[in-house]
Amino acid sequence: TYDPGVIDRYGVNTTPGTTDMTAAFDAACKSTATVRGIPGSTYLVTGVTATTARQVFDLGGCEFKLANATNAVILTLSGAGSVVRGGRFNGNKANQSGTGANQYGHAAVRINANYCTVQDIESYDSFGIGIKGTSCDYAMILNNKITTPEIYGVYVEGTTVDHYGNE
């Protein structure tokens, strides 16, 4: 048995990277506990929106892969003061489609609330953007590694943001 907030408590990752773990990831977010995965695990998702304020995502050692033909954001932070630390986010670019608006709607992490932090993640193979900020102020985007985005590594729309140490 797993502690509250551990993704595997809410679903069985039968075939890591192939089993859809969206519902389990969503349930972990709704638990209000620190969200964690099992290091070394790959979680296939269609996109999750986290709405709890000041929620912590301690995702080091885990990978989140966007399901085929999803064209979505892997994790959207809509709870003010939320923090994402660590984790690999695979945008699965080869299996997404469209242009323009579809690409701007695709990201590893989207910040959609004030005072959120995204730190030490790795975003790769994005069909659109690595980290996207919209409708947020006082965001911090720190020490992230973003490789092979189709459009931008970090894209923030009209917000106050601190960003440094990103590559």
PDB file of C-alpha atoms in Angstrom:
ATOM      1  CA  THR A   1       0.000   0.000   0.000  1.00  0.00           C
ATOM      2  CA  TYR A   2       1.153   3.521  -0.794  1.00  0.00           C
ATOM      3  CA  ASP A   3       0.883   6.743   1.171  1.00  0.00           C
ATOM      4  CA  PRO A   4      -1.714   9.383   0.188  1.00  0.00           C
ATOM      5  CA  GLY A   5      -0.491  11.388  -2.788  1.00  0.00           C
ATOM      6  CA  VAL A   6       1.543   8.555  -4.341  1.00  0.00           C
ATOM      7  CA  ILE A   7       0.137   8.052  -7.840  1.00  0.00           C
ATOM      8  CA  ASP A   8       0.324   4.248  -7.629  1.00  0.00           C
ATOM      9  CA  ARG A   9      -2.045   4.276  -4.626  1.00  0.00           C
ATOM     10  CA  TYR A  10      -4.854   5.276  -7.002  1.00  0.00           C
ATOM     11  CA  GLY A  11      -4.186   2.957  -9.962  1.00  0.00           C
ATOM     12  CA  VAL A  12      -2.062   0.029 -11.082  1.00  0.00           C
ATOM     13  CA  ASN A  13       0.629   0.959 -13.588  1.00  0.00           C
ATOM     14  CA  THR A  14       0.423  -2.482 -15.227  1.00  0.00           C
ATOM     15  CA  THR A  15       2.651  -1.667 -18.200  1.00  0.00           C
ATOM     16  CA  PRO A  16       4.599   1.521 -17.375  1.00  0.00           C
ATOM     17  CA  GLY A  17       4.448   4.013 -20.237  1.00  0.00           C
ATOM     18  CA  THR A  18       1.532   2.157 -21.871  1.00  0.00           C
ATOM     19  CA  THR A  19      -1.134   1.941 -19.139  1.00  0.00           C
ATOM     20  CA  ASP A  20      -3.192   5.165 -18.959  1.00  0.00           C
ATOM     21  CA  MET A  21      -2.526   6.592 -15.484  1.00  0.00           C
ATOM     22  CA  THR A  22      -4.436   9.866 -15.958  1.00  0.00           C
ATOM     23  CA  ALA A  23      -7.179   8.978 -13.444  1.00  0.00           C
ATOM     24  CA  ALA A  24      -4.604   7.868 -10.864  1.00  0.00           C
ATOM     25  CA  PHE A  25      -2.552  11.072 -11.327  1.00  0.00           C
ATOM     26  CA  ASP A  26      -5.737  13.142 -11.036  1.00  0.00           C
ATOM     27  CA  ALA A  27      -6.772  11.305  -7.852  1.00  0.00           C
ATOM     28  CA  ALA A  28      -3.314  11.898  -6.348  1.00  0.00           C
ATOM     29  CA  CYS A  29      -3.747  15.626  -7.088  1.00  0.00           C
ATOM     30  CA  LYS A  30      -7.158  15.645  -5.403  1.00  0.00           C
ATOM     31  CA  SER A  31      -5.739  13.988  -2.271  1.00  0.00           C
ATOM     32  CA  THR A  32      -4.167  17.357  -1.269  1.00  0.00           C
ATOM     33  CA  ALA A  33      -1.085  15.428  -0.068  1.00  0.00           C
ATOM     34  CA  THR A  34       2.316  15.896  -1.684  1.00  0.00           C
ATOM     35  CA  VAL A  35       2.040  14.195  -5.074  1.00  0.00           C
ATOM     36  CA  ARG A  36       4.749  11.630  -5.740  1.00  0.00           C
ATOM     37  CA  GLY A  37       5.477   8.869  -8.182  1.00  0.00           C
ATOM     38  CA  ILE A  38       7.627   5.797  -7.856  1.00  0.00           C
ATOM     39  CA  PRO A  39      11.195   6.623  -8.986  1.00  0.00           C
ATOM     40  CA  GLY A  40      11.963   4.828 -12.233  1.00  0.00           C
ATOM     41  CA  SER A  41       8.288   4.649 -13.250  1.00  0.00           C
ATOM     42  CA  THR A  42       6.812   6.058 -16.450  1.00  0.00           C
ATOM     43  CA  TYR A  43       3.223   7.314 -16.285  1.00  0.00           C
ATOM     44  CA  LEU A  44       1.187   7.684 -19.492  1.00  0.00           C
ATOM     45  CA  VAL A  45      -1.293  10.569 -19.169  1.00  0.00           C
ATOM     46  CA  THR A  46      -3.714  12.607 -21.282  1.00  0.00           C
ATOM     47  CA  GLY A  47      -3.291  15.723 -19.122  1.00  0.00           C
ATOM     48  CA  VAL A  48      -4.168  16.655 -15.543  1.00  0.00           C
ATOM     49  CA  THR A  49      -5.255  19.964 -13.979  1.00  0.00           C
ATOM     50  CA  ALA A  50      -4.295  20.414 -10.327  1.00  0.00           C
ATOM     51  CA  THR A  51      -6.599  22.894  -8.562  1.00  0.00           C
ATOM     52  CA  THR A  52      -5.502  22.605  -4.909  1.00  0.00           C
ATOM     53  CA  ALA A  53      -3.674  25.691  -3.636  1.00  0.00           C
ATOM     54  CA  ARG A  54      -0.129  25.262  -2.302  1.00  0.00           C
ATOM     55  CA  GLN A  55       0.112  21.678  -3.498  1.00  0.00           C
ATOM     56  CA  VAL A  56       3.581  20.170  -3.855  1.00  0.00           C
ATOM     57  CA  PHE A  57       4.568  17.801  -6.656  1.00  0.00           C
ATOM     58  CA  ASP A  58       7.773  15.964  -5.757  1.00  0.00           C
ATOM     59  CA  LEU A  59       8.270  14.072  -9.015  1.00  0.00           C
ATOM     60  CA  GLY A  60      12.023  13.420  -9.081  1.00  0.00           C
ATOM     61  CA  GLY A  61      12.941  10.148 -10.740  1.00  0.00           C
ATOM     62  CA  CYS A  62       9.561   9.772 -12.510  1.00  0.00           C
ATOM     63  CA  GLU A  63       8.609  10.261 -16.127  1.00  0.00           C
ATOM     64  CA  PHE A  64       5.267  11.494 -17.485  1.00  0.00           C
ATOM     65  CA  LYS A  65       4.545  10.684 -21.123  1.00  0.00           C
ATOM     66  CA  LEU A  66       1.743  12.371 -23.045  1.00  0.00           C
ATOM     67  CA  ALA A  67      -0.582   9.849 -24.709  1.00  0.00           C
ATOM     68  CA  ASN A  68      -0.763   9.705 -28.501  1.00  0.00           C
ATOM     69  CA  ALA A  69      -2.978  12.237 -30.320  1.00  0.00           C
ATOM     70  CA  THR A  70      -3.666  14.202 -27.120  1.00  0.00           C
ATOM     71  CA  ASN A  71      -2.232  17.637 -28.042  1.00  0.00           C
ATOM     72  CA  ALA A  72      -2.541  18.738 -24.412  1.00  0.00           C
ATOM     73  CA  VAL A  73      -0.644  20.009 -21.385  1.00  0.00           C
ATOM     74  CA  ILE A  74       0.725  17.193 -19.233  1.00  0.00           C
ATOM     75  CA  LEU A  75       0.261  19.077 -15.918  1.00  0.00           C
ATOM     76  CA  THR A  76      -1.644  22.356 -15.438  1.00  0.00           C
ATOM     77  CA  LEU A  77      -1.218  24.174 -12.114  1.00  0.00           C
ATOM     78  CA  SER A  78      -4.435  26.055 -11.285  1.00  0.00           C
ATOM     79  CA  GLY A  79      -3.934  26.174  -7.525  1.00  0.00           C
ATOM     80  CA  ALA A  80      -2.087  29.273  -6.296  1.00  0.00           C
ATOM     81  CA  GLY A  81       1.279  28.657  -4.679  1.00  0.00           C
ATOM     82  CA  SER A  82       1.737  25.168  -6.126  1.00  0.00           C
ATOM     83  CA  VAL A  83       5.258  23.800  -6.597  1.00  0.00           C
ATOM     84  CA  VAL A  84       6.578  21.210  -9.051  1.00  0.00           C
ATOM     85  CA  ARG A  85      10.010  19.792  -8.246  1.00  0.00           C
ATOM     86  CA  GLY A  86      11.691  17.345 -10.566  1.00  0.00           C
ATOM     87  CA  GLY A  87      10.352  14.827 -13.037  1.00  0.00           C
ATOM     88  CA  ARG A  88      10.785  14.173 -16.729  1.00  0.00           C
ATOM     89  CA  PHE A  89       7.973  15.241 -19.066  1.00  0.00           C
ATOM     90  CA  ASN A  90       7.893  13.538 -22.481  1.00  0.00           C
ATOM     91  CA  GLY A  91       5.687  15.447 -24.924  1.00  0.00           C
ATOM     92  CA  ASN A  92       5.669  12.509 -27.378  1.00  0.00           C
ATOM     93  CA  LYS A  93       6.006  14.941 -30.323  1.00  0.00           C
ATOM     94  CA  ALA A  94       5.974  12.282 -33.048  1.00  0.00           C
ATOM     95  CA  ASN A  95       2.478  11.183 -32.021  1.00  0.00           C
ATOM     96  CA  GLN A  96       0.803  14.622 -31.752  1.00  0.00           C
ATOM     97  CA  SER A  97      -0.660  16.568 -34.672  1.00  0.00           C
ATOM     98  CA  GLY A  98      -1.803  19.958 -35.909  1.00  0.00           C
ATOM     99  CA  THR A  99      -0.279  23.408 -36.146  1.00  0.00           C
ATOM    100  CA  GLY A 100      -0.605  26.846 -34.593  1.00  0.00           C
ATOM    101  CA  ALA A 101      -3.220  26.782 -31.821  1.00  0.00           C
ATOM    102  CA  ASN A 102      -2.694  23.059 -31.212  1.00  0.00           C
ATOM    103  CA  GLN A 103       0.999  23.624 -30.616  1.00  0.00           C
ATOM    104  CA  TYR A 104       0.486  26.558 -28.239  1.00  0.00           C
ATOM    105  CA  GLY A 105      -1.892  24.380 -26.220  1.00  0.00           C
ATOM    106  CA  HIS A 106       0.733  21.665 -25.794  1.00  0.00           C
ATOM    107  CA  ALA A 107       3.262  21.884 -22.917  1.00  0.00           C
ATOM    108  CA  ALA A 108       4.916  19.862 -20.195  1.00  0.00           C
ATOM    109  CA  VAL A 109       3.747  22.175 -17.393  1.00  0.00           C
ATOM    110  CA  ARG A 110       1.373  25.130 -17.602  1.00  0.00           C
ATOM    111  CA  ILE A 111       1.231  27.663 -14.773  1.00  0.00           C
ATOM    112  CA  ASN A 112      -2.286  29.087 -14.561  1.00  0.00           C
ATOM    113  CA  ALA A 113      -2.266  30.503 -11.004  1.00  0.00           C
ATOM    114  CA  ASN A 114      -0.261  33.038  -9.005  1.00  0.00           C
ATOM    115  CA  TYR A 115       2.865  32.282  -6.955  1.00  0.00           C
ATOM    116  CA  CYS A 116       3.607  28.896  -8.541  1.00  0.00           C
ATOM    117  CA  THR A 117       7.071  27.393  -8.989  1.00  0.00           C
ATOM    118  CA  VAL A 118       8.379  24.907 -11.550  1.00  0.00           C
ATOM    119  CA  GLN A 119      11.865  23.770 -10.651  1.00  0.00           C
ATOM    120  CA  ASP A 120      14.336  21.108 -11.767  1.00  0.00           C
ATOM    121  CA  ILE A 121      12.099  19.429 -14.339  1.00  0.00           C
ATOM    122  CA  GLU A 122      13.183  18.046 -17.684  1.00  0.00           C
ATOM    123  CA  SER A 123      10.830  18.664 -20.594  1.00  0.00           C
ATOM    124  CA  TYR A 124      11.675  17.011 -23.874  1.00  0.00           C
ATOM    125  CA  ASP A 125      10.171  16.118 -27.225  1.00  0.00           C
ATOM    126  CA  SER A 126       7.427  18.747 -26.880  1.00  0.00           C
ATOM    127  CA  PHE A 127       5.013  19.300 -29.760  1.00  0.00           C
ATOM    128  CA  GLY A 128       4.734  22.918 -28.588  1.00  0.00           C
ATOM    129  CA  ILE A 129       6.188  24.492 -25.436  1.00  0.00           C
ATOM    130  CA  GLY A 130       8.251  23.217 -22.513  1.00  0.00           C
ATOM    131  CA  ILE A 131       6.849  25.406 -19.705  1.00  0.00           C
ATOM    132  CA  LYS A 132       3.985  27.816 -20.323  1.00  0.00           C
ATOM    133  CA  GLY A 133       2.697  30.572 -18.047  1.00  0.00           C
ATOM    134  CA  THR A 134      -0.745  32.132 -18.521  1.00  0.00           C
ATOM    135  CA  SER A 135      -2.948  34.120 -16.156  1.00  0.00           C
ATOM    136  CA  CYS A 136      -0.324  34.035 -13.439  1.00  0.00           C
ATOM    137  CA  ASP A 137       1.780  36.525 -11.515  1.00  0.00           C
ATOM    138  CA  TYR A 138       4.892  35.986  -9.434  1.00  0.00           C
ATOM    139  CA  ALA A 139       5.753  32.638 -10.974  1.00  0.00           C
ATOM    140  CA  MET A 140       9.211  31.131 -10.607  1.00  0.00           C
ATOM    141  CA  ILE A 141      10.676  28.934 -13.361  1.00  0.00           C
ATOM    142  CA  LEU A 142      14.033  27.725 -12.110  1.00  0.00           C
ATOM    143  CA  ASN A 143      16.811  25.354 -13.188  1.00  0.00           C
ATOM    144  CA  ASN A 144      14.805  23.387 -15.725  1.00  0.00           C
ATOM    145  CA  LYS A 145      16.164  21.515 -18.733  1.00  0.00           C
ATOM    146  CA  ILE A 146      14.062  21.866 -21.864  1.00  0.00           C
ATOM    147  CA  THR A 147      15.130  20.093 -25.029  1.00  0.00           C
ATOM    148  CA  THR A 148      13.593  19.758 -28.497  1.00  0.00           C
ATOM    149  CA  PRO A 149      10.466  21.925 -28.082  1.00  0.00           C
ATOM    150  CA  GLU A 150       8.703  22.600 -31.374  1.00  0.00           C
ATOM    151  CA  ILE A 151       8.043  26.296 -30.549  1.00  0.00           C
ATOM    152  CA  TYR A 152       9.461  27.642 -27.237  1.00  0.00           C
ATOM    153  CA  GLY A 153      11.274  26.299 -24.214  1.00  0.00           C
ATOM    154  CA  VAL A 154       9.629  28.778 -21.817  1.00  0.00           C
ATOM    155  CA  TYR A 155       6.690  30.951 -22.887  1.00  0.00           C
ATOM    156  CA  VAL A 156       4.985  33.328 -20.462  1.00  0.00           C
ATOM    157  CA  GLU A 157       2.097  35.620 -21.419  1.00  0.00           C
ATOM    158  CA  GLY A 158       2.153  39.052 -19.773  1.00  0.00           C
ATOM    159  CA  THR A 159       3.071  37.983 -16.270  1.00  0.00           C
ATOM    160  CA  THR A 160       5.619  38.785 -13.595  1.00  0.00           C
ATOM    161  CA  VAL A 161       8.020  35.858 -13.538  1.00  0.00           C
ATOM    162  CA  ASP A 162      11.481  35.035 -12.237  1.00  0.00           C
ATOM    163  CA  HIS A 163      13.282  32.630 -14.502  1.00  0.00           C
ATOM    164  CA  TYR A 164      16.899  31.637 -14.346  1.00  0.00           C
ATOM    165  CA  GLY A 165      19.140  28.635 -14.621  1.00  0.00           C
ATOM    166  CA  ASN A 166      17.011  27.128 -17.397  1.00  0.00           C
ATOM    167  CA  GLU A 167      18.657  25.477 -20.370  1.00  0.00           C
TER     168      GLU A 167
END
